[in-house]
CSV table of C-alpha atoms in Angstrom, one decimal:
chain,number,residue,atom,x,y,z
A,22,MET,CA,-115.6,-4.4,-77.9
A,23,THR,CA,-115.1,-8.0,-77.0
A,24,VAL,CA,-115.6,-9.9,-73.8
A,25,LEU,CA,-111.8,-10.0,-73.4
A,26,ASP,CA,-111.6,-6.3,-74.0
A,27,ILE,CA,-114.2,-5.7,-71.3
A,28,THR,CA,-112.5,-8.1,-68.9
A,29,ARG,CA,-109.2,-6.2,-69.3
A,30,ARG,CA,-110.9,-2.8,-68.7
A,31,LEU,CA,-112.7,-4.0,-65.6
A,32,THR,CA,-109.5,-5.6,-64.2
A,33,ASP,CA,-107.6,-2.3,-64.8
A,34,ALA,CA,-110.4,-0.6,-62.8
A,35,GLY,CA,-109.5,-2.7,-59.8
A,36,ILE,CA,-112.1,-5.5,-60.1
A,37,ASP,CA,-110.8,-9.0,-59.3
A,38,PRO,CA,-109.8,-10.7,-62.6
A,39,ALA,CA,-112.1,-13.7,-61.9
A,40,ASP,CA,-115.0,-11.4,-61.2
A,41,ALA,CA,-114.1,-9.2,-64.2
A,42,ARG,CA,-114.5,-12.2,-66.6
A,43,SER,CA,-117.9,-13.2,-65.3
A,44,GLU,CA,-119.1,-9.6,-65.2
A,45,ALA,CA,-117.9,-8.9,-68.7
A,46,ARG,CA,-120.1,-11.7,-69.9
A,47,LEU,CA,-123.1,-10.5,-67.8
A,48,LEU,CA,-122.8,-7.0,-69.2
A,49,VAL,CA,-122.6,-8.3,-72.8
A,50,SER,CA,-125.5,-10.6,-72.2
A,51,TYR,CA,-127.6,-7.9,-70.6
A,52,VAL,CA,-127.1,-5.5,-73.6
A,53,THR,CA,-127.2,-8.0,-76.5
A,54,GLY,CA,-129.3,-10.8,-75.2
A,55,LYS,CA,-126.6,-13.3,-76.0
A,56,PRO,CA,-126.5,-16.3,-73.6
A,57,ALA,CA,-123.5,-17.0,-71.4
A,58,SER,CA,-122.8,-20.2,-73.2
A,59,TYR,CA,-122.5,-18.3,-76.5
A,60,LEU,CA,-120.1,-15.7,-75.0
A,61,LEU,CA,-117.9,-18.4,-73.5
A,62,ALA,CA,-117.5,-20.0,-76.9
A,63,ASN,CA,-117.0,-16.6,-78.7
A,64,PRO,CA,-114.9,-14.4,-76.4
A,65,MET,CA,-113.4,-12.5,-79.4
A,66,GLU,CA,-116.6,-11.5,-81.0
A,67,ASP,CA,-116.7,-7.7,-81.3
A,68,PHE,CA,-119.9,-6.0,-80.2
A,69,ASP,CA,-120.3,-2.4,-81.5
A,70,SER,CA,-122.9,-1.0,-79.1
A,71,PRO,CA,-123.2,2.4,-77.5
A,72,ALA,CA,-125.3,0.9,-74.8
A,73,LEU,CA,-122.6,-1.7,-74.0
A,74,ALA,CA,-119.9,1.0,-74.0
A,75,GLU,CA,-122.0,3.0,-71.5
A,76,ALA,CA,-122.6,0.0,-69.2
A,77,VAL,CA,-118.9,-0.9,-69.2
A,78,GLY,CA,-117.9,2.7,-68.5
A,79,LYS,CA,-120.2,2.8,-65.5
A,80,ARG,CA,-118.9,-0.5,-64.2
A,81,ALA,CA,-115.3,0.7,-64.7
A,82,GLU,CA,-116.2,3.6,-62.4
A,83,ARG,CA,-117.2,0.9,-59.9
A,84,TYR,CA,-120.9,1.5,-60.2
A,85,PRO,CA,-122.5,-1.8,-59.0
A,86,LEU,CA,-123.1,-4.4,-61.7
A,87,GLN,CA,-126.4,-5.2,-60.1
A,88,TYR,CA,-127.7,-1.7,-60.5
A,89,ILE,CA,-126.6,-1.6,-64.1
A,90,ILE,CA,-128.5,-4.7,-65.1
A,91,GLY,CA,-131.3,-3.9,-62.6
A,92,LYS,CA,-131.7,-7.3,-61.1
A,93,TRP,CA,-130.0,-10.0,-59.0
A,94,GLU,CA,-130.7,-13.4,-57.7
A,95,PHE,CA,-131.3,-14.3,-54.0
A,96,TYR,CA,-132.1,-17.8,-52.7
A,97,GLY,CA,-132.8,-18.9,-56.3
A,98,LEU,CA,-135.3,-16.0,-56.8
A,99,PRO,CA,-135.0,-13.0,-59.1
A,100,PHE,CA,-135.2,-9.5,-57.6
A,101,ALA,CA,-135.2,-6.1,-59.2
A,102,VAL,CA,-132.7,-3.8,-57.5
A,103,ASN,CA,-132.0,-0.1,-57.6
A,104,GLU,CA,-130.3,2.6,-55.6
A,105,HIS,CA,-133.2,2.6,-53.1
A,106,THR,CA,-132.3,-1.0,-52.1
A,107,LEU,CA,-129.3,-2.9,-50.8
A,108,ILE,CA,-128.0,-5.5,-53.2
A,109,PRO,CA,-128.9,-9.0,-51.9
A,110,ARG,CA,-125.8,-10.9,-50.8
A,111,PRO,CA,-124.9,-14.6,-50.4
A,112,ASP,CA,-124.3,-14.3,-46.6
A,113,THR,CA,-127.8,-12.9,-46.1
A,114,GLU,CA,-129.1,-16.2,-47.7
A,115,LEU,CA,-128.0,-17.9,-44.4
A,116,ILE,CA,-130.3,-15.6,-42.5
A,117,ALA,CA,-133.1,-16.4,-44.8
A,118,GLU,CA,-132.3,-20.1,-44.5
A,119,ALA,CA,-132.5,-20.0,-40.7
A,120,ALA,CA,-135.8,-18.1,-40.9
A,121,ILE,CA,-137.2,-20.7,-43.3
A,122,ARG,CA,-136.1,-23.5,-41.0
A,123,HIS,CA,-137.8,-21.9,-38.0
A,124,THR,CA,-141.1,-20.9,-39.8
A,125,PRO,CA,-143.8,-23.4,-38.9
A,126,ALA,CA,-146.7,-24.4,-41.1
A,127,ASN,CA,-149.2,-21.5,-41.2
A,128,GLY,CA,-146.5,-19.4,-39.5
A,129,ARG,CA,-146.6,-15.6,-39.3
A,130,ILE,CA,-143.3,-13.7,-40.1
A,131,LEU,CA,-142.2,-10.1,-39.7
A,132,ASP,CA,-139.3,-8.8,-41.8
A,133,LEU,CA,-138.0,-5.5,-40.4
A,134,CYS,CA,-135.8,-3.3,-42.7
A,135,THR,CA,-137.0,-5.4,-45.6
A,136,GLY,CA,-135.1,-3.5,-48.4
A,137,SER,CA,-135.7,-5.3,-51.7
A,138,GLY,CA,-137.9,-7.8,-49.8
A,139,CYS,CA,-135.5,-10.7,-50.5
A,140,ILE,CA,-135.7,-12.3,-47.1
A,141,ALA,CA,-139.5,-12.1,-46.8
A,142,ALA,CA,-139.8,-13.5,-50.3
A,143,ALA,CA,-137.4,-16.4,-49.7
A,144,ILE,CA,-139.4,-17.4,-46.6
A,145,LEU,CA,-142.8,-17.1,-48.2
A,146,ALA,CA,-141.7,-18.9,-51.3
A,147,ASN,CA,-140.4,-21.8,-49.3
A,148,ARG,CA,-143.2,-21.9,-46.6
A,149,THR,CA,-146.3,-21.7,-48.8
A,150,SER,CA,-148.8,-21.7,-45.9
A,151,ALA,CA,-147.0,-18.8,-44.1
A,152,ASN,CA,-147.9,-15.1,-44.3
A,153,GLY,CA,-146.1,-12.0,-43.1
A,154,ILE,CA,-145.5,-8.3,-42.9
A,155,ALA,CA,-142.6,-6.5,-44.5
A,156,VAL,CA,-141.5,-3.2,-42.9
A,157,ASP,CA,-139.2,-0.4,-44.3
A,158,LEU,CA,-138.8,3.2,-43.3
A,159,TYR,CA,-138.5,4.6,-46.8
A,160,PRO,CA,-141.6,4.5,-49.2
A,161,GLU,CA,-139.5,4.1,-52.3
A,162,THR,CA,-137.7,1.1,-50.8
A,163,LEU,CA,-140.9,-0.4,-49.6
A,164,ARG,CA,-142.4,0.0,-53.1
A,165,ALA,CA,-139.5,-1.9,-54.5
A,166,ALA,CA,-140.1,-4.7,-52.1
A,167,GLU,CA,-143.8,-4.8,-52.9
A,168,ASP,CA,-143.0,-4.9,-56.6
A,169,ASN,CA,-140.6,-7.8,-56.1
A,170,LEU,CA,-143.1,-9.9,-54.1
A,171,THR,CA,-145.8,-9.1,-56.6
A,172,ALA,CA,-143.6,-10.3,-59.5
A,173,LEU,CA,-143.0,-13.5,-57.6
A,174,GLY,CA,-146.7,-14.0,-56.9
A,175,LEU,CA,-146.2,-13.7,-53.1
A,176,ASN,CA,-147.8,-10.3,-52.4
A,177,ASP,CA,-151.2,-11.8,-51.4
A,178,ARG,CA,-149.5,-13.3,-48.4
A,179,CYS,CA,-147.5,-10.2,-47.4
A,180,THR,CA,-148.6,-6.9,-45.9
A,181,PHE,CA,-146.3,-3.9,-46.5
A,182,VAL,CA,-145.9,-1.4,-43.7
A,183,CYS,CA,-143.9,1.9,-44.0
A,184,GLY,CA,-142.5,2.5,-40.6
A,185,ASP,CA,-139.5,2.9,-38.3
A,186,ALA,CA,-138.2,-0.4,-36.9
A,187,THR,CA,-136.7,1.4,-33.9
A,188,THR,CA,-140.3,2.1,-32.7
A,189,ASP,CA,-142.9,-0.4,-31.8
A,190,LEU,CA,-145.2,-0.5,-34.8
A,191,PHE,CA,-147.8,-3.0,-33.5
A,192,ASP,CA,-150.4,-3.5,-30.9
A,193,PRO,CA,-149.2,-5.6,-27.9
A,194,SER,CA,-151.4,-8.5,-28.9
A,195,VAL,CA,-149.7,-8.9,-32.3
A,196,THR,CA,-147.2,-11.8,-32.3
A,197,PHE,CA,-145.1,-13.5,-34.9
A,198,ASP,CA,-143.5,-17.0,-35.1
A,199,VAL,CA,-140.4,-15.5,-36.8
A,200,ILE,CA,-139.1,-11.9,-36.6
A,201,VAL,CA,-136.2,-11.4,-39.0
A,202,SER,CA,-134.0,-8.4,-39.9
A,203,ASN,CA,-131.0,-7.4,-41.8
A,204,PRO,CA,-130.7,-3.9,-40.3
A,205,PRO,CA,-128.0,-1.3,-40.8
A,206,TYR,CA,-125.0,-2.6,-38.7
A,207,ILE,CA,-121.8,-1.4,-40.3
A,208,THR,CA,-119.9,1.0,-38.0
A,209,ALA,CA,-119.1,4.6,-39.0
A,210,ASP,CA,-115.3,3.7,-39.0
A,211,GLU,CA,-115.9,0.7,-41.3
A,212,MET,CA,-117.8,2.8,-43.7
A,213,THR,CA,-114.6,4.7,-44.5
A,214,VAL,CA,-112.7,1.6,-45.8
A,215,LEU,CA,-115.4,-0.3,-47.7
A,216,GLU,CA,-115.1,-1.2,-51.4
A,217,PRO,CA,-116.1,1.7,-53.8
A,218,GLU,CA,-119.3,0.0,-54.9
A,219,LEU,CA,-120.9,0.5,-51.5
A,220,ALA,CA,-120.8,4.3,-52.0
A,221,TYR,CA,-123.7,3.8,-54.4
A,222,GLU,CA,-125.9,1.8,-52.1
A,223,PRO,CA,-128.2,3.6,-49.7
A,224,GLU,CA,-126.1,4.6,-46.7
A,225,HIS,CA,-129.0,4.5,-44.3
A,226,ALA,CA,-129.4,0.8,-45.0
A,227,LEU,CA,-125.7,0.1,-44.3
A,228,THR,CA,-124.9,2.0,-41.1
A,229,ASP,CA,-126.5,3.6,-38.1
A,230,GLY,CA,-123.7,6.2,-38.2
A,231,GLY,CA,-122.2,5.0,-34.9
A,232,ASP,CA,-121.2,1.6,-33.5
A,233,GLY,CA,-123.5,-0.4,-35.7
A,234,LEU,CA,-125.5,-1.8,-32.8
A,235,SER,CA,-128.1,0.9,-32.0
A,236,ILE,CA,-130.8,-0.4,-34.4
A,237,LEU,CA,-130.1,-4.0,-33.6
A,238,GLU,CA,-130.5,-3.2,-29.9
A,239,LYS,CA,-133.8,-1.4,-30.4
A,240,ILE,CA,-135.2,-4.2,-32.5
A,241,ILE,CA,-134.4,-6.7,-29.8
A,242,GLU,CA,-135.7,-4.5,-27.0
A,243,LEU,CA,-139.0,-3.7,-28.7
A,244,TYR,CA,-139.8,-6.7,-30.8
A,245,LYS,CA,-139.0,-9.5,-28.3
A,246,ASN,CA,-142.5,-8.7,-26.9
A,247,HIS,CA,-144.0,-9.6,-30.3
A,248,LEU,CA,-142.7,-13.1,-30.4
A,249,ALA,CA,-145.1,-16.0,-30.1
A,250,PRO,CA,-144.3,-18.3,-27.2
A,251,ASP,CA,-142.1,-20.5,-29.3
A,252,GLY,CA,-141.1,-17.7,-31.7
A,253,VAL,CA,-137.5,-16.8,-32.7
A,254,MET,CA,-135.8,-13.6,-33.7
A,255,ILE,CA,-133.2,-13.9,-36.4
A,256,LEU,CA,-130.8,-11.0,-37.0
A,257,GLU,CA,-127.9,-10.4,-39.4
A,258,HIS,CA,-125.0,-8.5,-37.9
A,259,GLY,CA,-121.3,-7.8,-38.5
A,260,TRP,CA,-118.7,-10.5,-38.0
A,261,LYS,CA,-117.2,-8.7,-35.0
A,262,GLN,CA,-120.5,-8.0,-33.3
A,263,SER,CA,-121.4,-11.5,-32.0
A,264,ASP,CA,-120.3,-10.9,-28.4
A,265,ALA,CA,-122.1,-7.5,-28.2
A,266,VAL,CA,-125.3,-9.0,-29.7
A,267,ARG,CA,-125.1,-11.9,-27.2
A,268,GLU,CA,-124.9,-9.4,-24.4
A,269,ILE,CA,-127.8,-7.4,-25.7
A,270,ALA,CA,-129.8,-10.6,-26.0
A,271,ALA,CA,-129.0,-11.6,-22.4
A,272,ASN,CA,-129.9,-8.2,-21.1
A,273,ASN,CA,-133.3,-8.7,-22.7
A,274,GLY,CA,-133.9,-12.2,-21.4
A,275,MET,CA,-133.1,-14.0,-24.6
A,276,THR,CA,-130.9,-16.9,-25.5
A,277,HIS,CA,-128.3,-16.6,-28.4
A,278,GLU,CA,-127.2,-19.0,-31.1
A,279,LYS,CA,-124.7,-18.0,-33.7
A,280,ILE,CA,-125.2,-18.2,-37.5
A,281,MET,CA,-121.9,-18.7,-39.3
A,282,ASP,CA,-121.1,-17.4,-42.8
A,283,TYR,CA,-119.3,-19.0,-45.6
A,284,GLY,CA,-116.0,-17.7,-44.3
A,285,ASN,CA,-116.7,-19.3,-40.9
A,286,ASN,CA,-117.3,-15.9,-39.3
A,287,THR,CA,-120.4,-15.1,-37.2
A,288,ARG,CA,-122.9,-13.4,-39.5
A,289,GLY,CA,-126.1,-13.5,-37.4
A,290,ALA,CA,-127.9,-14.8,-34.5
A,291,VAL,CA,-131.0,-16.8,-33.6
A,292,LEU,CA,-132.6,-15.4,-30.4
A,293,LYS,CA,-135.3,-16.9,-28.2
A,294,ARG,CA,-137.0,-15.7,-25.1
A,295,LEU,CA,-136.0,-17.5,-21.9
A,296,MET,CA,-138.9,-19.5,-20.5
A,297,ALA,CA,-140.1,-18.3,-17.1
A,298,LYS,CA,-139.4,-20.8,-14.3
A,299,ASN,CA,-142.4,-22.0,-12.2
């Protein structure tokens, strides 16, 4: 089985040809240990490997490449991923970037619905005097986040809390400079037309089963009270949800600033509490 053979098989399975070529090399590299440069120079080398055949077969069934190889990069950092965690995506790097920009020296951050821990890790890796708390509802997901931050040497600055982000998990006196979240925001209708790979990702991390806004709204309502005086809340949301999030923010006495994605669509928001007038 050559890289070109694998590329053709993945293309026949409905994967974009450009993606199929790069994925073919990643699969061969994962199984054989051959570097990408070698595979680019030797696309016709035949690899006779049951493990490779199995990996290619799974990918042809649209099982996510990231779960097959068990890792993915986010904000220049490596993360282990599995079916308990969402796969980190480039658009979410913009949320992490905004959070890093707003995190002050010695800042305190809260990452709700942490998943793989990629946002918390990106912040702590780039703000080396900051510390934080990562929250997830599911123990196996939180364990994956803790393992990732431990592997990156960041776990000593992060506390891991298993809890429901739609409830207030903290004493009223606890505040944060940055509260960030990539919560489930895909609508129930959108879930029916997504690419096949998403069927393997944890559904509870993708959708609230309704309009995609219920968890976002609860986070804003509850956690605005845990912002430090100059603190910000940074949320990822769907590209059609900006107006609704702006309205929810206004109803909770917060300002709203858009975060645009690489396709020039709104992908998130930076929210701040309105200062009380004297």
